[in-house]
């Protein structure tokens, strides 16, 4: 009677999973995009948005080919955070007051970092699996994938729009936004839609920081109680 | 007969009010003020930023002294560091050409620390500073020697502040400014050279960290598959 031993996959094979290859492509797309962002805004926007679409693709590919990996999820998350951060940096160079996009960058980093930490401490599988919270907005956001998706996509689309409609080296943010909104064109409609989704996402980010901080505190309190 | 002494469960609020966490909030406030004035008063910004950086050492010491080492405090610390460094890199990317330099440094900072945090959790270590197993001599030197690690980290912050302070115009060429300051042969050039060296080591460590952290993520899945 033969004992069938399961072969241990090589490290390299995980690095070569199809969704991870897609992940590397996303990184490359972003590198190229940011290399040209100062000289060719349109090309940047196309590459950036395409990379953002690949984000959805590699998740689907991972599940379809049964190649879901922790490394893939981390690669995804890191690519998202870095690309959003870099885009906010570009926008902070163009739009006055500079503090606006600086603050958005701070909020993005802080909220995601805290959320990641609290997810690990609370043992949830993904920070998107939040079920317990008294905030209706929180429940709406995390309970409804379409709404969550709309808010996330709105942020990216809003930032790309702001990049594309800037005509000069330095613009006043409020002027540009108001001018575009009052034009009453398809663009103003899109801008209004994305502004709404973006504001939801930022509000959720702020709430997330509070709940994540609470998780950290409760984790220590529980740990103290146990010994 | 023993009295059943139930351990007092501290209220959430009391943890938020622990002394090292108060220091943490002060750091956040200092950074907010610093970045609010950074465009108009570079010297004040540098003072506030550096003071906040010093408080970073203080709250760790407070936590150990008052026996109030807590997860929330450590996270608050980490987040404040990441955000303040990121914002400073943003300011520098506005001043120095080519912008891609500081954009890349920002990307490296975020990516390496994020991956490192993830791998720390997956491998169950208590802190990403407790790395004992690695074949890289540089890695071992960096993490084995707290003074050296301290020097490298401080070098980065000092280098960025120096670059902010020596910029005279709205936009400067990075290479030109650095070379000029180095060739001046002044106390500043020595400080600049020292901090560039420490900064360089830190960035190399960041790159190596990304690779080892990625390996940890991959090995975690391989182990998990094997156990199933």
PDB file of N, CA and C in Angstrom, chain B residues 82-168:
ATOM      1  N   UNK B  82       4.902  56.952   9.284  1.00  0.00           N
ATOM      2  CA  UNK B  82       4.679  56.762   7.851  1.00  0.00           C
ATOM      3  C   UNK B  82       4.071  58.005   7.211  1.00  0.00           C
ATOM      4  N   UNK B  83       3.053  58.564   7.872  1.00  0.00           N
ATOM      5  CA  UNK B  83       2.363  59.717   7.288  1.00  0.00           C
ATOM      6  C   UNK B  83       3.279  60.939   7.258  1.00  0.00           C
ATOM      7  N   UNK B  84       4.016  61.175   8.341  1.00  0.00           N
ATOM      8  CA  UNK B  84       4.854  62.370   8.361  1.00  0.00           C
ATOM      9  C   UNK B  84       5.984  62.261   7.336  1.00  0.00           C
ATOM     10  N   UNK B  85       6.594  61.079   7.215  1.00  0.00           N
ATOM     11  CA  UNK B  85       7.632  60.906   6.202  1.00  0.00           C
ATOM     12  C   UNK B  85       7.047  61.083   4.810  1.00  0.00           C
ATOM     13  N   UNK B  86       5.855  60.509   4.581  1.00  0.00           N
ATOM     14  CA  UNK B  86       5.214  60.627   3.274  1.00  0.00           C
ATOM     15  C   UNK B  86       4.973  62.092   2.922  1.00  0.00           C
ATOM     16  N   UNK B  87       4.419  62.851   3.868  1.00  0.00           N
ATOM     17  CA  UNK B  87       4.126  64.265   3.604  1.00  0.00           C
ATOM     18  C   UNK B  87       5.404  65.044   3.323  1.00  0.00           C
ATOM     19  N   UNK B  88       6.470  64.754   4.065  1.00  0.00           N
ATOM     20  CA  UNK B  88       7.728  65.458   3.823  1.00  0.00           C
ATOM     21  C   UNK B  88       8.254  65.138   2.429  1.00  0.00           C
ATOM     22  N   UNK B  89       8.124  63.867   2.021  1.00  0.00           N
ATOM     23  CA  UNK B  89       8.568  63.488   0.676  1.00  0.00           C
ATOM     24  C   UNK B  89       7.732  64.200  -0.397  1.00  0.00           C
ATOM     25  N   UNK B  90       6.437  64.429  -0.095  1.00  0.00           N
ATOM     26  CA  UNK B  90       5.590  65.154  -1.036  1.00  0.00           C
ATOM     27  C   UNK B  90       6.109  66.578  -1.209  1.00  0.00           C
ATOM     28  N   UNK B  91       6.403  67.238  -0.084  1.00  0.00           N
ATOM     29  CA  UNK B  91       6.925  68.605  -0.143  1.00  0.00           C
ATOM     30  C   UNK B  91       8.214  68.636  -0.974  1.00  0.00           C
ATOM     31  N   UNK B  92       9.107  67.695  -0.701  1.00  0.00           N
ATOM     32  CA  UNK B  92      10.378  67.657  -1.415  1.00  0.00           C
ATOM     33  C   UNK B  92      10.186  67.398  -2.908  1.00  0.00           C
ATOM     34  N   UNK B  93       9.146  66.590  -3.238  1.00  0.00           N
ATOM     35  CA  UNK B  93       8.914  66.302  -4.656  1.00  0.00           C
ATOM     36  C   UNK B  93       8.402  67.537  -5.382  1.00  0.00           C
ATOM     37  N   UNK B  94       7.858  68.498  -4.617  1.00  0.00           N
ATOM     38  CA  UNK B  94       7.382  69.725  -5.247  1.00  0.00           C
ATOM     39  C   UNK B  94       8.550  70.664  -5.518  1.00  0.00           C
ATOM     40  N   UNK B  95       9.582  70.563  -4.678  1.00  0.00           N
ATOM     41  CA  UNK B  95      10.705  71.484  -4.804  1.00  0.00           C
ATOM     42  C   UNK B  95      11.768  70.970  -5.764  1.00  0.00           C
ATOM     43  N   UNK B  96      12.106  69.712  -5.625  1.00  0.00           N
ATOM     44  CA  UNK B  96      13.254  69.180  -6.348  1.00  0.00           C
ATOM     45  C   UNK B  96      12.894  68.462  -7.645  1.00  0.00           C
ATOM     46  N   UNK B  97      13.656  68.828  -8.708  1.00  0.00           N
ATOM     47  CA  UNK B  97      13.530  68.124  -9.980  1.00  0.00           C
ATOM     48  C   UNK B  97      14.699  67.167 -10.087  1.00  0.00           C
ATOM     49  N   UNK B  98      14.566  65.971 -10.667  1.00  0.00           N
ATOM     50  CA  UNK B  98      13.309  65.434 -11.179  1.00  0.00           C
ATOM     51  C   UNK B  98      12.391  64.932 -10.060  1.00  0.00           C
ATOM     52  N   UNK B  99      11.090  65.217 -10.188  1.00  0.00           N
ATOM     53  CA  UNK B  99      10.112  64.823  -9.161  1.00  0.00           C
ATOM     54  C   UNK B  99      10.078  63.336  -8.949  1.00  0.00           C
ATOM     55  N   UNK B 100      10.415  62.585  -9.998  1.00  0.00           N
ATOM     56  CA  UNK B 100      10.309  61.133  -9.904  1.00  0.00           C
ATOM     57  C   UNK B 100      11.161  60.559  -8.781  1.00  0.00           C
ATOM     58  N   UNK B 101      12.246  61.270  -8.418  1.00  0.00           N
ATOM     59  CA  UNK B 101      13.120  60.773  -7.354  1.00  0.00           C
ATOM     60  C   UNK B 101      12.343  60.608  -6.057  1.00  0.00           C
ATOM     61  N   UNK B 102      11.685  61.694  -5.620  1.00  0.00           N
ATOM     62  CA  UNK B 102      10.983  61.611  -4.339  1.00  0.00           C
ATOM     63  C   UNK B 102       9.691  60.820  -4.434  1.00  0.00           C
ATOM     64  N   UNK B 103       9.126  60.779  -5.636  1.00  0.00           N
ATOM     65  CA  UNK B 103       7.954  59.940  -5.846  1.00  0.00           C
ATOM     66  C   UNK B 103       8.345  58.476  -5.633  1.00  0.00           C
ATOM     67  N   UNK B 104       9.510  58.095  -6.175  1.00  0.00           N
ATOM     68  CA  UNK B 104       9.992  56.720  -6.036  1.00  0.00           C
ATOM     69  C   UNK B 104      10.328  56.401  -4.585  1.00  0.00           C
ATOM     70  N   UNK B 105      10.933  57.366  -3.882  1.00  0.00           N
ATOM     71  CA  UNK B 105      11.267  57.142  -2.477  1.00  0.00           C
ATOM     72  C   UNK B 105       9.998  56.941  -1.659  1.00  0.00           C
ATOM     73  N   UNK B 106       8.952  57.695  -1.992  1.00  0.00           N
ATOM     74  CA  UNK B 106       7.671  57.533  -1.315  1.00  0.00           C
ATOM     75  C   UNK B 106       7.123  56.143  -1.572  1.00  0.00           C
ATOM     76  N   UNK B 107       7.165  55.729  -2.845  1.00  0.00           N
ATOM     77  CA  UNK B 107       6.676  54.402  -3.211  1.00  0.00           C
ATOM     78  C   UNK B 107       7.444  53.322  -2.439  1.00  0.00           C
ATOM     79  N   UNK B 108       8.763  53.446  -2.395  1.00  0.00           N
ATOM     80  CA  UNK B 108       9.593  52.461  -1.694  1.00  0.00           C
ATOM     81  C   UNK B 108       9.275  52.432  -0.208  1.00  0.00           C
ATOM     82  N   UNK B 109       9.098  53.595   0.397  1.00  0.00           N
ATOM     83  CA  UNK B 109       8.800  53.669   1.822  1.00  0.00           C
ATOM     84  C   UNK B 109       7.489  52.960   2.141  1.00  0.00           C
ATOM     85  N   UNK B 110       6.442  53.293   1.402  1.00  0.00           N
ATOM     86  CA  UNK B 110       5.131  52.692   1.641  1.00  0.00           C
ATOM     87  C   UNK B 110       5.172  51.189   1.387  1.00  0.00           C
ATOM     88  N   UNK B 111       5.694  50.802   0.217  1.00  0.00           N
ATOM     89  CA  UNK B 111       5.691  49.390  -0.158  1.00  0.00           C
ATOM     90  C   UNK B 111       6.488  48.537   0.834  1.00  0.00           C
ATOM     91  N   UNK B 112       7.700  48.972   1.167  1.00  0.00           N
ATOM     92  CA  UNK B 112       8.538  48.145   2.035  1.00  0.00           C
ATOM     93  C   UNK B 112       7.955  48.033   3.437  1.00  0.00           C
ATOM     94  N   UNK B 113       7.441  49.126   3.991  1.00  0.00           N
ATOM     95  CA  UNK B 113       6.886  49.040   5.338  1.00  0.00           C
ATOM     96  C   UNK B 113       5.596  48.239   5.372  1.00  0.00           C
ATOM     97  N   UNK B 114       4.794  48.388   4.317  1.00  0.00           N
ATOM     98  CA  UNK B 114       3.541  47.645   4.262  1.00  0.00           C
ATOM     99  C   UNK B 114       3.807  46.150   4.212  1.00  0.00           C
ATOM    100  N   UNK B 115       4.692  45.734   3.282  1.00  0.00           N
ATOM    101  CA  UNK B 115       5.044  44.318   3.148  1.00  0.00           C
ATOM    102  C   UNK B 115       5.644  43.784   4.447  1.00  0.00           C
ATOM    103  N   UNK B 116       6.492  44.604   5.067  1.00  0.00           N
ATOM    104  CA  UNK B 116       7.144  44.183   6.296  1.00  0.00           C
ATOM    105  C   UNK B 116       6.124  43.976   7.414  1.00  0.00           C
ATOM    106  N   UNK B 117       5.133  44.865   7.495  1.00  0.00           N
ATOM    107  CA  UNK B 117       4.110  44.742   8.531  1.00  0.00           C
ATOM    108  C   UNK B 117       3.326  43.443   8.328  1.00  0.00           C
ATOM    109  N   UNK B 118       2.957  43.200   7.072  1.00  0.00           N
ATOM    110  CA  UNK B 118       2.217  41.994   6.747  1.00  0.00           C
ATOM    111  C   UNK B 118       2.989  40.745   7.142  1.00  0.00           C
ATOM    112  N   UNK B 119       4.268  40.721   6.732  1.00  0.00           N
ATOM    113  CA  UNK B 119       5.049  39.511   6.994  1.00  0.00           C
ATOM    114  C   UNK B 119       5.297  39.337   8.484  1.00  0.00           C
ATOM    115  N   UNK B 120       5.393  40.435   9.221  1.00  0.00           N
ATOM    116  CA  UNK B 120       5.566  40.345  10.676  1.00  0.00           C
ATOM    117  C   UNK B 120       4.358  39.646  11.294  1.00  0.00           C
ATOM    118  N   UNK B 121       3.162  40.041  10.867  1.00  0.00           N
ATOM    119  CA  UNK B 121       1.957  39.414  11.389  1.00  0.00           C
ATOM    120  C   UNK B 121       1.881  37.945  11.012  1.00  0.00           C
ATOM    121  N   UNK B 122       2.195  37.647   9.741  1.00  0.00           N
ATOM    122  CA  UNK B 122       2.078  36.272   9.276  1.00  0.00           C
ATOM    123  C   UNK B 122       3.045  35.342   9.995  1.00  0.00           C
ATOM    124  N   UNK B 123       4.256  35.850  10.273  1.00  0.00           N
ATOM    125  CA  UNK B 123       5.229  34.964  10.919  1.00  0.00           C
ATOM    126  C   UNK B 123       5.135  35.042  12.426  1.00  0.00           C
ATOM    127  N   UNK B 124       4.203  35.881  12.921  1.00  0.00           N
ATOM    128  CA  UNK B 124       3.936  35.909  14.349  1.00  0.00           C
ATOM    129  C   UNK B 124       5.005  36.575  15.198  1.00  0.00           C
ATOM    130  N   UNK B 125       5.870  37.354  14.603  1.00  0.00           N
ATOM    131  CA  UNK B 125       6.850  38.051  15.414  1.00  0.00           C
ATOM    132  C   UNK B 125       6.164  39.236  16.073  1.00  0.00           C
ATOM    133  N   UNK B 126       6.745  39.688  17.180  1.00  0.00           N
ATOM    134  CA  UNK B 126       6.094  40.788  17.875  1.00  0.00           C
ATOM    135  C   UNK B 126       6.370  42.130  17.234  1.00  0.00           C
ATOM    136  N   UNK B 127       7.550  42.283  16.624  1.00  0.00           N
ATOM    137  CA  UNK B 127       7.853  43.576  16.028  1.00  0.00           C
ATOM    138  C   UNK B 127       8.699  43.344  14.792  1.00  0.00           C
ATOM    139  N   UNK B 128       8.530  44.212  13.808  1.00  0.00           N
ATOM    140  CA  UNK B 128       9.319  44.016  12.595  1.00  0.00           C
ATOM    141  C   UNK B 128      10.788  44.315  12.833  1.00  0.00           C
ATOM    142  N   UNK B 129      11.079  44.800  14.059  1.00  0.00           N
ATOM    143  CA  UNK B 129      12.493  45.049  14.355  1.00  0.00           C
ATOM    144  C   UNK B 129      13.178  43.791  14.902  1.00  0.00           C
ATOM    145  N   UNK B 130      12.365  42.721  15.166  1.00  0.00           N
ATOM    146  CA  UNK B 130      12.965  41.497  15.700  1.00  0.00           C
ATOM    147  C   UNK B 130      13.260  40.487  14.607  1.00  0.00           C
ATOM    148  N   UNK B 131      14.114  40.834  13.680  1.00  0.00           N
ATOM    149  CA  UNK B 131      14.442  39.899  12.609  1.00  0.00           C
ATOM    150  C   UNK B 131      15.770  39.253  12.924  1.00  0.00           C
ATOM    151  N   UNK B 132      15.767  37.941  13.085  1.00  0.00           N
ATOM    152  CA  UNK B 132      17.024  37.285  13.449  1.00  0.00           C
ATOM    153  C   UNK B 132      17.577  36.414  12.331  1.00  0.00           C
ATOM    154  N   UNK B 133      16.704  35.962  11.444  1.00  0.00           N
ATOM    155  CA  UNK B 133      17.159  34.985  10.468  1.00  0.00           C
ATOM    156  C   UNK B 133      17.232  35.562   9.069  1.00  0.00           C
ATOM    157  N   UNK B 134      18.439  35.828   8.633  1.00  0.00           N
ATOM    158  CA  UNK B 134      18.582  36.269   7.248  1.00  0.00           C
ATOM    159  C   UNK B 134      20.032  36.091   6.828  1.00  0.00           C
ATOM    160  N   UNK B 135      20.219  35.788   5.569  1.00  0.00           N
ATOM    161  CA  UNK B 135      21.580  35.542   5.116  1.00  0.00           C
ATOM    162  C   UNK B 135      22.310  36.834   4.777  1.00  0.00           C
ATOM    163  N   UNK B 136      21.566  37.935   4.654  1.00  0.00           N
ATOM    164  CA  UNK B 136      22.228  39.164   4.253  1.00  0.00           C
ATOM    165  C   UNK B 136      22.979  39.793   5.415  1.00  0.00           C
ATOM    166  N   UNK B 137      24.293  40.043   5.196  1.00  0.00           N
ATOM    167  CA  UNK B 137      25.120  40.608   6.266  1.00  0.00           C
ATOM    168  C   UNK B 137      24.651  42.012   6.634  1.00  0.00           C
ATOM    169  N   UNK B 138      24.187  42.730   5.623  1.00  0.00           N
ATOM    170  CA  UNK B 138      23.708  44.092   5.859  1.00  0.00           C
ATOM    171  C   UNK B 138      22.460  44.067   6.739  1.00  0.00           C
ATOM    172  N   UNK B 139      21.584  43.095   6.425  1.00  0.00           N
ATOM    173  CA  UNK B 139      20.358  42.918   7.183  1.00  0.00           C
ATOM    174  C   UNK B 139      20.668  42.643   8.643  1.00  0.00           C
ATOM    175  N   UNK B 140      21.623  41.724   8.834  1.00  0.00           N
ATOM    176  CA  UNK B 140      21.981  41.334  10.203  1.00  0.00           C
ATOM    177  C   UNK B 140      22.600  42.500  10.947  1.00  0.00           C
ATOM    178  N   UNK B 141      23.446  43.268  10.224  1.00  0.00           N
ATOM    179  CA  UNK B 141      24.089  44.428  10.848  1.00  0.00           C
ATOM    180  C   UNK B 141      23.043  45.459  11.258  1.00  0.00           C
ATOM    181  N   UNK B 142      22.120  45.694  10.331  1.00  0.00           N
ATOM    182  CA  UNK B 142      21.104  46.716  10.571  1.00  0.00           C
ATOM    183  C   UNK B 142      20.232  46.356  11.758  1.00  0.00           C
ATOM    184  N   UNK B 143      19.681  45.120  11.739  1.00  0.00           N
ATOM    185  CA  UNK B 143      18.750  44.746  12.794  1.00  0.00           C
ATOM    186  C   UNK B 143      19.433  44.270  14.064  1.00  0.00           C
ATOM    187  N   UNK B 144      20.712  43.891  13.940  1.00  0.00           N
ATOM    188  CA  UNK B 144      21.406  43.385  15.125  1.00  0.00           C
ATOM    189  C   UNK B 144      21.943  44.506  16.000  1.00  0.00           C
ATOM    190  N   UNK B 145      22.106  45.653  15.397  1.00  0.00           N
ATOM    191  CA  UNK B 145      22.747  46.768  16.086  1.00  0.00           C
ATOM    192  C   UNK B 145      21.812  47.971  16.158  1.00  0.00           C
ATOM    193  N   UNK B 146      21.215  48.174  17.329  1.00  0.00           N
ATOM    194  CA  UNK B 146      20.208  49.234  17.477  1.00  0.00           C
ATOM    195  C   UNK B 146      20.773  50.614  17.182  1.00  0.00           C
ATOM    196  N   UNK B 147      22.064  50.810  17.511  1.00  0.00           N
ATOM    197  CA  UNK B 147      22.683  52.122  17.272  1.00  0.00           C
ATOM    198  C   UNK B 147      22.761  52.393  15.776  1.00  0.00           C
ATOM    199  N   UNK B 148      23.172  51.350  15.045  1.00  0.00           N
ATOM    200  CA  UNK B 148      23.308  51.496  13.603  1.00  0.00           C
ATOM    201  C   UNK B 148      21.952  51.752  12.974  1.00  0.00           C
ATOM    202  N   UNK B 149      20.924  51.000  13.429  1.00  0.00           N
ATOM    203  CA  UNK B 149      19.569  51.180  12.922  1.00  0.00           C
ATOM    204  C   UNK B 149      19.082  52.589  13.228  1.00  0.00           C
ATOM    205  N   UNK B 150      19.370  53.034  14.478  1.00  0.00           N
ATOM    206  CA  UNK B 150      18.987  54.383  14.869  1.00  0.00           C
ATOM    207  C   UNK B 150      19.651  55.424  13.978  1.00  0.00           C
ATOM    208  N   UNK B 151      20.939  55.226  13.716  1.00  0.00           N
ATOM    209  CA  UNK B 151      21.685  56.155  12.864  1.00  0.00           C
ATOM    210  C   UNK B 151      21.067  56.237  11.474  1.00  0.00           C
ATOM    211  N   UNK B 152      20.751  55.077  10.875  1.00  0.00           N
ATOM    212  CA  UNK B 152      20.180  55.062   9.521  1.00  0.00           C
ATOM    213  C   UNK B 152      18.823  55.747   9.469  1.00  0.00           C
ATOM    214  N   UNK B 153      17.972  55.444  10.460  1.00  0.00           N
ATOM    215  CA  UNK B 153      16.631  56.041  10.457  1.00  0.00           C
ATOM    216  C   UNK B 153      16.705  57.544  10.641  1.00  0.00           C
ATOM    217  N   UNK B 154      17.529  57.966  11.623  1.00  0.00           N
ATOM    218  CA  UNK B 154      17.670  59.401  11.870  1.00  0.00           C
ATOM    219  C   UNK B 154      18.254  60.098  10.643  1.00  0.00           C
ATOM    220  N   UNK B 155      19.213  59.427   9.971  1.00  0.00           N
ATOM    221  CA  UNK B 155      19.819  60.003   8.765  1.00  0.00           C
ATOM    222  C   UNK B 155      18.799  60.375   7.721  1.00  0.00           C
ATOM    223  N   UNK B 156      17.810  59.480   7.513  1.00  0.00           N
ATOM    224  CA  UNK B 156      16.790  59.763   6.502  1.00  0.00           C
ATOM    225  C   UNK B 156      16.055  61.047   6.834  1.00  0.00           C
ATOM    226  N   UNK B 157      15.582  61.139   8.097  1.00  0.00           N
ATOM    227  CA  UNK B 157      14.796  62.315   8.475  1.00  0.00           C
ATOM    228  C   UNK B 157      15.655  63.581   8.381  1.00  0.00           C
ATOM    229  N   UNK B 158      16.901  63.490   8.884  1.00  0.00           N
ATOM    230  CA  UNK B 158      17.793  64.651   8.857  1.00  0.00           C
ATOM    231  C   UNK B 158      18.096  65.068   7.421  1.00  0.00           C
ATOM    232  N   UNK B 159      18.347  64.074   6.556  1.00  0.00           N
ATOM    233  CA  UNK B 159      18.635  64.387   5.150  1.00  0.00           C
ATOM    234  C   UNK B 159      17.477  65.139   4.514  1.00  0.00           C
ATOM    235  N   UNK B 160      16.251  64.645   4.734  1.00  0.00           N
ATOM    236  CA  UNK B 160      15.090  65.288   4.121  1.00  0.00           C
ATOM    237  C   UNK B 160      14.915  66.715   4.647  1.00  0.00           C
ATOM    238  N   UNK B 161      15.122  66.895   5.953  1.00  0.00           N
ATOM    239  CA  UNK B 161      14.978  68.249   6.507  1.00  0.00           C
ATOM    240  C   UNK B 161      16.052  69.177   5.940  1.00  0.00           C
ATOM    241  N   UNK B 162      17.299  68.674   5.847  1.00  0.00           N
ATOM    242  CA  UNK B 162      18.387  69.485   5.279  1.00  0.00           C
ATOM    243  C   UNK B 162      18.029  69.908   3.857  1.00  0.00           C
ATOM    244  N   UNK B 163      17.575  68.940   3.040  1.00  0.00           N
ATOM    245  CA  UNK B 163      17.229  69.250   1.654  1.00  0.00           C
ATOM    246  C   UNK B 163      16.134  70.313   1.590  1.00  0.00           C
ATOM    247  N   UNK B 164      15.191  70.238   2.537  1.00  0.00           N
ATOM    248  CA  UNK B 164      14.128  71.239   2.554  1.00  0.00           C
ATOM    249  C   UNK B 164      14.704  72.619   2.877  1.00  0.00           C
ATOM    250  N   UNK B 165      15.611  72.660   3.859  1.00  0.00           N
ATOM    251  CA  UNK B 165      16.129  73.946   4.308  1.00  0.00           C
ATOM    252  C   UNK B 165      17.090  74.602   3.331  1.00  0.00           C
ATOM    253  N   UNK B 166      17.899  73.799   2.592  1.00  0.00           N
ATOM    254  CA  UNK B 166      18.883  74.421   1.705  1.00  0.00           C
ATOM    255  C   UNK B 166      18.314  74.830   0.352  1.00  0.00           C
ATOM    256  N   UNK B 167      17.040  74.463   0.098  1.00  0.00           N
ATOM    257  CA  UNK B 167      16.450  74.862  -1.180  1.00  0.00           C
ATOM    258  C   UNK B 167      16.125  76.344  -1.118  1.00  0.00           C
ATOM    259  N   UNK B 168      16.669  77.112  -2.073  1.00  0.00           N
ATOM    260  CA  UNK B 168      16.428  78.555  -2.037  1.00  0.00           C
ATOM    261  C   UNK B 168      15.254  78.970  -2.903  1.00  0.00           C
TER     262      UNK B 168
END
